[in-house]
């Protein structure tokens, strides 16, 4: 009888330990559920070129260290023996880890489009190319979480095991740097939609970008001018939903409109922004890339109108050169003096910096009290976001921001197509410039598709936040020394993914409590 009691005590202890290991709500799973030898599956990191998958050995296990509020992705290739669609089954703890599977598809000959899968994925010529994304929830327990992802047909199964070690560290809900990206509010497929449905479609794009550590805004160039009307809400300024939407903590900055508002409306909106505590986050982007003296004068007039009702309001001006006329002709740094008092946020195109970090220092030296220096990329700037930038270049865009210490980063538009139906890029722009999301309708889904380049940029944005956390613990000199292993200057950074991943690993190890 005593031995029987002893047996049940031992059995209960093992069961209790198993429950603790799995955590609440997590289905029991084990690496034993996955074949010990991979034959038809390949797992690659998010920086690798998926077209070269066959150059590496098959793999069905992958280990990741992650912090809370972080996203991390793994590329998966499956060589199937048929063209049948595969059902996707995930076994894991959804209370701790969010999971998404997207199909990787080509646009203009490059694998860049990520199409959300609704529990099913279809091979192309018997090959599945998938992008598996995991996000650690803010309340996730710091421990190792096991994920088993199965892909099944009626008679065949392929499985991979992803082991996610969540450490005791978190990315901030509000990003450390303001990254503001524009959305063209007209570049969606609106066929058959009501006005409210159009608003919801625009909101879906804005909601999506918020998940990428981006503060989105809708941007319209006023006909025949470089004046821009920018607003971070998909609703009207006087719609109560606007102020609830803009209160989302993921917004580091918000754009407010001015051109289309009467003086009374502008004053009312600014008062509302002040009452809701959002004016300190707000900026007015009234003109894009001025180049002539008379354009600077118009910016001053537009700024004076805003400051009449809110002297503390911030006006942002983008520029890539000095005036092309007048006494300050071709002097980039004269813009800081010409617009002093009218502009609070000077946003310089990196093209003007000429890959010379001393020019960044000169920009910062021109700032006066209460002013900020931001930067932006466009066209073929490298590191950047057009297709000419490498995978690491997409990520290194934010490494540059950390090193050069600009307090904000701007990207002009994420859906800058010449046409959305049929889907065509603008022929006068470098490939990929202004295109970071795709309309799902062009790829057989009603959900917006992101680009691989945007995913890699987000990884860089997360690196930025980890560098800030590292700096808080060990100092800026130590953070720059670590970054120097992969990024020395805009024209000298690593081209090997293993070093970029080593940076991330080192950051995580040192910010863990």
Coordinates of N, CA and C in Angstrom, one line a residue, residues 46-47 65 67 69-72 170-172 175-177 179 212-213 391-403 455-471 476 479-480 482-483 486-487 494 497 499-508 511:
X46 N 15.7 35.4 -41.8 CA 14.9 36.4 -42.6 C 15.7 37.3 -43.5
X47 N 17.1 37.2 -43.4 CA 17.9 37.9 -44.3 C 18.4 37.1 -45.5
X65 N 16.1 33.3 -30.0 CA 15.9 34.1 -28.7 C 15.2 35.3 -29.0
X67 N 12.8 38.9 -27.3 CA 12.3 39.7 -26.2 C 10.8 39.9 -26.4
X69 N 7.3 41.8 -27.1 CA 6.9 42.8 -28.0 C 7.7 42.8 -29.3
X70 N 8.5 41.7 -29.5 CA 9.3 41.6 -30.7 C 8.7 40.7 -31.7
X71 N 9.0 41.0 -33.0 CA 8.6 40.1 -34.1 C 9.9 39.4 -34.6
X72 N 9.8 38.2 -35.0 CA 10.9 37.5 -35.7 C 10.4 36.6 -36.7
X170 N 11.9 43.6 -22.7 CA 10.8 44.0 -23.6 C 11.1 45.2 -24.4
X171 N 10.7 45.2 -25.7 CA 10.7 46.4 -26.5 C 9.6 47.4 -26.0
X172 N 9.9 48.7 -26.0 CA 8.9 49.6 -25.6 C 7.7 49.6 -26.5
X175 N 7.8 53.3 -29.9 CA 9.2 53.2 -30.4 C 10.0 54.3 -29.9
X176 N 11.3 54.1 -29.8 CA 12.3 55.1 -29.3 C 12.5 56.2 -30.3
X177 N 12.3 55.9 -31.6 CA 12.5 56.9 -32.6 C 11.2 57.0 -33.4
X179 N 9.3 57.0 -36.5 CA 9.4 56.6 -37.9 C 8.0 56.8 -38.5
X212 N 4.4 47.7 -37.3 CA 5.8 47.7 -37.8 C 6.6 48.8 -37.1
X213 N 6.2 49.3 -36.0 CA 6.9 50.3 -35.2 C 6.9 51.6 -36.1
X391 N 19.1 42.9 -48.5 CA 18.4 42.6 -47.3 C 18.9 43.2 -46.1
X392 N 20.3 43.2 -46.0 CA 20.9 43.8 -44.8 C 20.8 45.3 -45.0
X393 N 20.8 45.9 -46.2 CA 20.7 47.3 -46.4 C 19.3 47.8 -45.9
X394 N 18.2 47.0 -46.1 CA 16.9 47.4 -45.6 C 17.0 47.5 -44.0
X395 N 17.7 46.6 -43.4 CA 17.8 46.6 -42.0 C 18.8 47.7 -41.5
X396 N 19.8 47.9 -42.2 CA 20.9 48.9 -41.8 C 20.4 50.3 -41.9
X397 N 19.3 50.5 -42.6 CA 18.7 51.9 -42.6 C 18.5 52.4 -41.2
X398 N 18.1 51.6 -40.3 CA 17.9 52.0 -38.9 C 19.2 52.0 -38.1
X399 N 20.1 51.2 -38.5 CA 21.4 51.2 -37.8 C 22.0 52.6 -38.1
X400 N 21.9 53.1 -39.3 CA 22.4 54.4 -39.6 C 21.7 55.5 -38.8
X401 N 20.4 55.4 -38.6 CA 19.7 56.4 -37.8 C 20.2 56.4 -36.4
X402 N 20.5 55.2 -35.8 CA 21.0 55.1 -34.4 C 22.4 55.8 -34.4
X403 N 23.3 55.5 -35.3 CA 24.6 56.1 -35.2 C 24.6 57.6 -35.4
X455 N 9.5 44.0 -43.8 CA 9.8 43.1 -42.7 C 11.2 43.3 -42.2
X456 N 12.1 43.4 -43.2 CA 13.5 43.6 -42.8 C 13.8 44.9 -42.2
X457 N 13.1 45.9 -42.7 CA 13.2 47.3 -42.1 C 12.7 47.2 -40.6
X458 N 11.6 46.5 -40.3 CA 11.1 46.4 -38.9 C 12.2 45.7 -38.1
X459 N 12.9 44.7 -38.6 CA 13.9 44.1 -37.8 C 15.0 45.1 -37.4
X460 N 15.3 46.1 -38.3 CA 16.2 47.1 -38.0 C 15.7 48.1 -37.0
X461 N 14.4 48.4 -37.1 CA 13.7 49.2 -36.1 C 13.8 48.6 -34.7
X462 N 13.6 47.3 -34.6 CA 13.8 46.6 -33.4 C 15.2 46.6 -32.9
X463 N 16.2 46.5 -33.8 CA 17.6 46.6 -33.4 C 17.8 48.0 -32.8
X464 N 17.2 49.0 -33.4 CA 17.4 50.4 -32.9 C 16.9 50.4 -31.4
X465 N 15.7 49.9 -31.2 CA 15.2 50.0 -29.8 C 16.1 49.2 -28.8
X466 N 16.6 48.0 -29.3 CA 17.5 47.2 -28.5 C 18.8 48.0 -28.2
X467 N 19.3 48.7 -29.2 CA 20.5 49.5 -29.0 C 20.3 50.6 -28.0
X468 N 19.1 51.2 -28.0 CA 18.8 52.2 -27.0 C 18.8 51.6 -25.6
X469 N 18.2 50.4 -25.5 CA 18.2 49.7 -24.2 C 19.6 49.3 -23.7
X470 N 20.4 48.8 -24.7 CA 21.8 48.5 -24.4 C 22.6 49.7 -24.0
X471 N 22.3 50.9 -24.6 CA 23.0 52.1 -24.3 C 22.6 52.5 -22.8
X476 N 26.6 54.8 -24.4 CA 26.5 54.9 -25.8 C 27.8 54.5 -26.5
X479 N 27.6 50.8 -27.0 CA 26.6 50.5 -28.0 C 27.2 50.8 -29.4
X480 N 27.9 51.9 -29.6 CA 28.5 52.2 -30.9 C 29.6 51.2 -31.2
X482 N 29.7 48.1 -30.3 CA 29.0 46.9 -30.8 C 28.5 47.0 -32.2
X483 N 27.9 48.1 -32.5 CA 27.3 48.4 -33.8 C 28.4 48.4 -34.9
X486 N 29.2 45.6 -37.4 CA 28.4 45.4 -38.6 C 28.2 46.6 -39.4
X487 N 28.3 47.8 -38.8 CA 28.0 49.0 -39.5 C 29.0 50.1 -39.2
X494 N 28.2 45.4 -43.1 CA 28.4 43.9 -43.4 C 27.4 43.5 -44.5
X497 N 24.7 37.8 -43.3 CA 23.6 37.8 -42.4 C 24.1 37.3 -41.0
X499 N 26.6 38.0 -39.3 CA 27.1 39.1 -38.4 C 25.9 40.0 -38.0
X500 N 24.9 40.2 -38.8 CA 23.7 40.9 -38.4 C 23.0 40.2 -37.3
X501 N 22.9 38.9 -37.4 CA 22.2 38.1 -36.4 C 23.0 38.0 -35.1
X502 N 24.4 38.1 -35.3 CA 25.2 38.1 -34.1 C 25.0 39.4 -33.3
X503 N 24.8 40.5 -34.0 CA 24.5 41.8 -33.3 C 23.3 41.6 -32.5
X504 N 22.2 41.1 -33.1 CA 21.0 41.0 -32.4 C 21.1 40.0 -31.2
X505 N 21.8 38.9 -31.3 CA 22.1 38.0 -30.2 C 22.8 38.7 -29.1
X506 N 23.8 39.5 -29.4 CA 24.6 40.2 -28.4 C 23.7 41.2 -27.7
X507 N 22.9 41.9 -28.4 CA 22.0 42.9 -27.8 C 21.0 42.2 -26.8
X508 N 20.4 41.1 -27.3 CA 19.4 40.5 -26.4 C 20.1 40.0 -25.1
X511 N 20.7 43.0 -22.7 CA 19.5 43.8 -22.2 C 18.6 42.9 -21.3

